[in-house]
Amino acid sequence: MWKVLAIDPVKCTGCLQCEMACSIENYGVIATSKSRIKVFNFEHEGRKVPYTCTQCAEAWCLHACPVDAIRLDQRTGAKVVDEGTCVGCKVCTIACPFGTINYVQETGKVQKCDLCGGDPACAAACPTGAITFVEADWAGLNKMQQWAAKTAAAVLA
């Protein structure tokens, strides 16, 4: 059974531990600008909400990539960017309806959450349990997929 990141925004304090852990895991430095998870600040509501790739089942980014640089990791269920294959065309960034794939100017490639190979650093670093790594069914993935299908059908009608 694949696992996914589950986010409970009510528990987020905006400490940015998740962003720091992500940048250390992927770049070896504390640089929240390099993080693959972002904490959005809804200042008017007084809320902080962590946000990252949901590893969509349909994965529009994967299907849109013209050079097959984004592949499914069968072990973790993550959609992973192969930097050696990525040409930096950004088609995947356009295809992603959630804006969770980012172009990295320094490398000329894109980056997205890859679940840290099955042990997400963001979840491990979250001190409040706002980010957890849970079985995909528990996170309501099926409900999200059903809702997305219903919405897509309404748009196409």
mmCIF file of C-alpha atoms in Angstrom:
data_model
loop_
_atom_site.group_PDB
_atom_site.id
_atom_site.type_symbol
_atom_site.label_atom_id
_atom_site.label_comp_id
_atom_site.label_asym_id
_atom_site.label_seq_id
_atom_site.Cartn_x
_atom_site.Cartn_y
_atom_site.Cartn_z
ATOM 1 C CA MET A 1 0.000 0.000 0.000
ATOM 2 C CA TRP A 2 1.344 3.366 -0.988
ATOM 3 C CA LYS A 3 1.444 6.166 1.501
ATOM 4 C CA VAL A 4 0.772 9.863 1.012
ATOM 5 C CA LEU A 5 1.362 13.085 2.863
ATOM 6 C CA ALA A 6 -1.684 14.115 4.843
ATOM 7 C CA ILE A 7 -1.879 17.735 5.889
ATOM 8 C CA ASP A 8 -3.941 19.068 8.766
ATOM 9 C CA PRO A 9 -3.755 22.869 8.470
ATOM 10 C CA VAL A 10 -5.376 23.335 11.868
ATOM 11 C CA LYS A 11 -2.225 21.927 13.478
ATOM 12 C CA CYS A 12 0.231 24.051 11.457
ATOM 13 C CA THR A 13 1.935 26.836 13.403
ATOM 14 C CA GLY A 14 3.959 28.133 10.444
ATOM 15 C CA CYS A 15 7.278 27.146 12.025
ATOM 16 C CA LEU A 16 8.712 26.193 8.592
ATOM 17 C CA GLN A 17 10.441 23.092 9.982
ATOM 18 C CA CYS A 18 9.008 21.196 7.002
ATOM 19 C CA GLU A 19 10.529 23.607 4.485
ATOM 20 C CA MET A 20 13.898 23.513 6.226
ATOM 21 C CA ALA A 21 13.886 19.706 6.440
ATOM 22 C CA CYS A 22 12.994 19.457 2.751
ATOM 23 C CA SER A 23 15.811 21.753 1.648
ATOM 24 C CA ILE A 24 18.327 19.906 3.819
ATOM 25 C CA GLU A 25 17.150 16.540 2.495
ATOM 26 C CA ASN A 26 17.300 17.603 -1.151
ATOM 27 C CA TYR A 27 20.070 20.216 -1.245
ATOM 28 C CA GLY A 28 22.029 19.756 1.966
ATOM 29 C CA VAL A 29 21.362 23.343 3.062
ATOM 30 C CA ILE A 30 18.748 25.218 5.047
ATOM 31 C CA ALA A 31 17.136 27.302 2.337
ATOM 32 C CA THR A 32 13.359 27.417 2.424
ATOM 33 C CA SER A 33 13.355 28.905 -1.072
ATOM 34 C CA LYS A 34 14.592 25.517 -2.323
ATOM 35 C CA SER A 35 11.935 23.525 -0.486
ATOM 36 C CA ARG A 36 9.474 21.332 -2.349
ATOM 37 C CA ILE A 37 6.841 22.001 0.300
ATOM 38 C CA LYS A 38 5.607 25.517 0.990
ATOM 39 C CA VAL A 39 3.714 26.948 3.919
ATOM 40 C CA PHE A 40 1.173 29.479 2.762
ATOM 41 C CA ASN A 41 0.229 32.277 5.097
ATOM 42 C CA PHE A 42 -3.434 33.246 5.031
ATOM 43 C CA GLU A 43 -2.843 36.375 7.036
ATOM 44 C CA HIS A 44 -6.447 37.604 7.104
ATOM 45 C CA GLU A 45 -7.602 34.269 8.486
ATOM 46 C CA GLY A 46 -4.629 33.793 10.812
ATOM 47 C CA ARG A 47 -3.876 30.391 9.275
ATOM 48 C CA LYS A 48 -0.796 28.673 7.891
ATOM 49 C CA VAL A 49 -1.198 25.825 5.428
ATOM 50 C CA PRO A 50 1.574 23.498 4.224
ATOM 51 C CA TYR A 51 1.198 22.629 0.554
ATOM 52 C CA THR A 52 3.022 20.198 -1.716
ATOM 53 C CA CYS A 53 2.513 17.656 -4.496
ATOM 54 C CA THR A 54 -0.319 15.241 -3.770
ATOM 55 C CA GLN A 55 1.132 12.561 -6.089
ATOM 56 C CA CYS A 56 -2.035 12.551 -8.222
ATOM 57 C CA ALA A 57 -3.117 9.175 -9.548
ATOM 58 C CA GLU A 58 -3.556 10.636 -13.036
ATOM 59 C CA ALA A 59 -0.433 12.817 -12.699
ATOM 60 C CA TRP A 60 -0.941 15.329 -15.477
ATOM 61 C CA CYS A 61 2.692 16.369 -15.082
ATOM 62 C CA LEU A 62 3.818 12.857 -15.914
ATOM 63 C CA HIS A 63 1.573 12.619 -18.986
ATOM 64 C CA ALA A 64 2.527 16.080 -20.230
ATOM 65 C CA CYS A 65 6.299 15.561 -20.084
ATOM 66 C CA PRO A 66 7.532 15.283 -23.686
ATOM 67 C CA VAL A 67 10.735 13.435 -22.740
ATOM 68 C CA ASP A 68 9.346 11.063 -20.073
ATOM 69 C CA ALA A 69 11.429 12.660 -17.348
ATOM 70 C CA ILE A 70 8.675 12.155 -14.758
ATOM 71 C CA ARG A 71 8.117 8.556 -13.808
ATOM 72 C CA LEU A 72 6.150 6.628 -11.236
ATOM 73 C CA ASP A 73 8.252 5.149 -8.454
ATOM 74 C CA GLN A 74 6.501 1.781 -8.104
ATOM 75 C CA ARG A 75 7.844 1.352 -4.583
ATOM 76 C CA THR A 76 6.583 4.629 -3.107
ATOM 77 C CA GLY A 77 3.900 5.802 -5.548
ATOM 78 C CA ALA A 78 5.705 9.123 -5.961
ATOM 79 C CA LYS A 79 5.989 10.783 -9.324
ATOM 80 C CA VAL A 80 9.719 11.444 -9.587
ATOM 81 C CA VAL A 81 11.628 13.801 -11.879
ATOM 82 C CA ASP A 82 14.720 12.288 -13.480
ATOM 83 C CA GLU A 83 17.021 15.311 -13.662
ATOM 84 C CA GLY A 84 19.225 13.568 -16.186
ATOM 85 C CA THR A 85 16.314 13.344 -18.607
ATOM 86 C CA CYS A 86 14.499 16.615 -17.798
ATOM 87 C CA VAL A 87 15.132 19.290 -20.427
ATOM 88 C CA GLY A 88 13.569 22.096 -18.371
ATOM 89 C CA CYS A 89 10.801 22.853 -20.875
ATOM 90 C CA LYS A 90 8.332 23.522 -18.011
ATOM 91 C CA VAL A 91 5.422 21.763 -19.732
ATOM 92 C CA CYS A 92 4.813 19.848 -16.500
ATOM 93 C CA THR A 93 4.540 23.097 -14.547
ATOM 94 C CA ILE A 94 1.766 24.180 -16.908
ATOM 95 C CA ALA A 95 0.047 20.789 -16.749
ATOM 96 C CA CYS A 96 -0.031 20.634 -12.942
ATOM 97 C CA PRO A 97 -3.351 22.167 -11.828
ATOM 98 C CA PHE A 98 -2.035 22.630 -8.303
ATOM 99 C CA GLY A 99 1.200 24.488 -8.999
ATOM 100 C CA THR A 100 3.359 22.054 -7.083
ATOM 101 C CA ILE A 101 6.102 21.622 -9.689
ATOM 102 C CA ASN A 102 8.685 24.358 -9.796
ATOM 103 C CA TYR A 103 11.357 25.357 -12.266
ATOM 104 C CA VAL A 104 14.772 25.753 -10.678
ATOM 105 C CA GLN A 105 16.740 28.491 -12.382
ATOM 106 C CA GLU A 106 20.099 27.236 -11.078
ATOM 107 C CA THR A 107 19.753 23.767 -12.591
ATOM 108 C CA GLY A 108 17.496 24.515 -15.548
ATOM 109 C CA LYS A 109 15.325 21.580 -14.433
ATOM 110 C CA VAL A 110 12.077 21.175 -12.553
ATOM 111 C CA GLN A 111 11.592 19.871 -9.033
ATOM 112 C CA LYS A 112 8.682 18.358 -7.168
ATOM 113 C CA CYS A 113 8.091 16.359 -4.035
ATOM 114 C CA ASP A 114 9.309 12.788 -4.425
ATOM 115 C CA LEU A 115 8.366 11.708 -0.904
ATOM 116 C CA CYS A 116 12.081 11.494 -0.079
ATOM 117 C CA GLY A 117 12.180 7.938 -1.355
ATOM 118 C CA GLY A 118 9.455 6.831 1.054
ATOM 119 C CA ASP A 119 10.561 8.631 4.207
ATOM 120 C CA PRO A 120 9.465 12.267 3.856
ATOM 121 C CA ALA A 121 11.679 14.625 5.803
ATOM 122 C CA CYS A 122 8.875 17.189 6.133
ATOM 123 C CA ALA A 123 6.628 14.773 8.001
ATOM 124 C CA ALA A 124 9.461 13.669 10.259
ATOM 125 C CA ALA A 125 10.324 17.278 11.091
ATOM 126 C CA CYS A 126 6.798 18.553 11.749
ATOM 127 C CA PRO A 127 6.575 19.127 15.512
ATOM 128 C CA THR A 128 2.779 19.400 15.663
ATOM 129 C CA GLY A 129 1.659 16.503 13.464
ATOM 130 C CA ALA A 130 0.276 18.862 10.822
ATOM 131 C CA ILE A 131 2.106 16.771 8.215
ATOM 132 C CA THR A 132 1.890 13.013 8.488
ATOM 133 C CA PHE A 133 2.741 10.158 6.157
ATOM 134 C CA VAL A 134 -0.234 7.812 6.076
ATOM 135 C CA GLU A 135 -1.769 5.003 4.048
ATOM 136 C CA ALA A 136 -3.284 6.479 0.892
ATOM 137 C CA ASP A 137 -6.804 5.261 1.699
ATOM 138 C CA TRP A 138 -6.737 6.877 5.124
ATOM 139 C CA ALA A 139 -5.937 10.277 3.642
ATOM 140 C CA GLY A 140 -9.184 10.315 1.703
ATOM 141 C CA LEU A 141 -7.441 9.896 -1.628
ATOM 142 C CA ASN A 142 -10.386 7.962 -3.028
ATOM 143 C CA LYS A 143 -12.779 10.751 -2.033
ATOM 144 C CA MET A 144 -10.540 13.341 -3.689
ATOM 145 C CA GLN A 145 -10.376 11.253 -6.866
ATOM 146 C CA GLN A 146 -14.161 10.865 -6.937
ATOM 147 C CA TRP A 147 -14.613 14.602 -6.442
ATOM 148 C CA ALA A 148 -12.073 15.389 -9.170
ATOM 149 C CA ALA A 149 -13.848 13.033 -11.588
ATOM 150 C CA LYS A 150 -17.192 14.653 -10.805
ATOM 151 C CA THR A 151 -15.734 18.119 -11.340
ATOM 152 C CA ALA A 152 -14.062 17.082 -14.597
ATOM 153 C CA ALA A 153 -17.340 15.619 -15.869
ATOM 154 C CA ALA A 154 -19.133 18.872 -15.064
ATOM 155 C CA VAL A 155 -16.511 20.892 -16.941
ATOM 156 C CA LEU A 156 -16.714 18.661 -20.003
ATOM 157 C CA ALA A 157 -20.546 18.705 -20.080
#
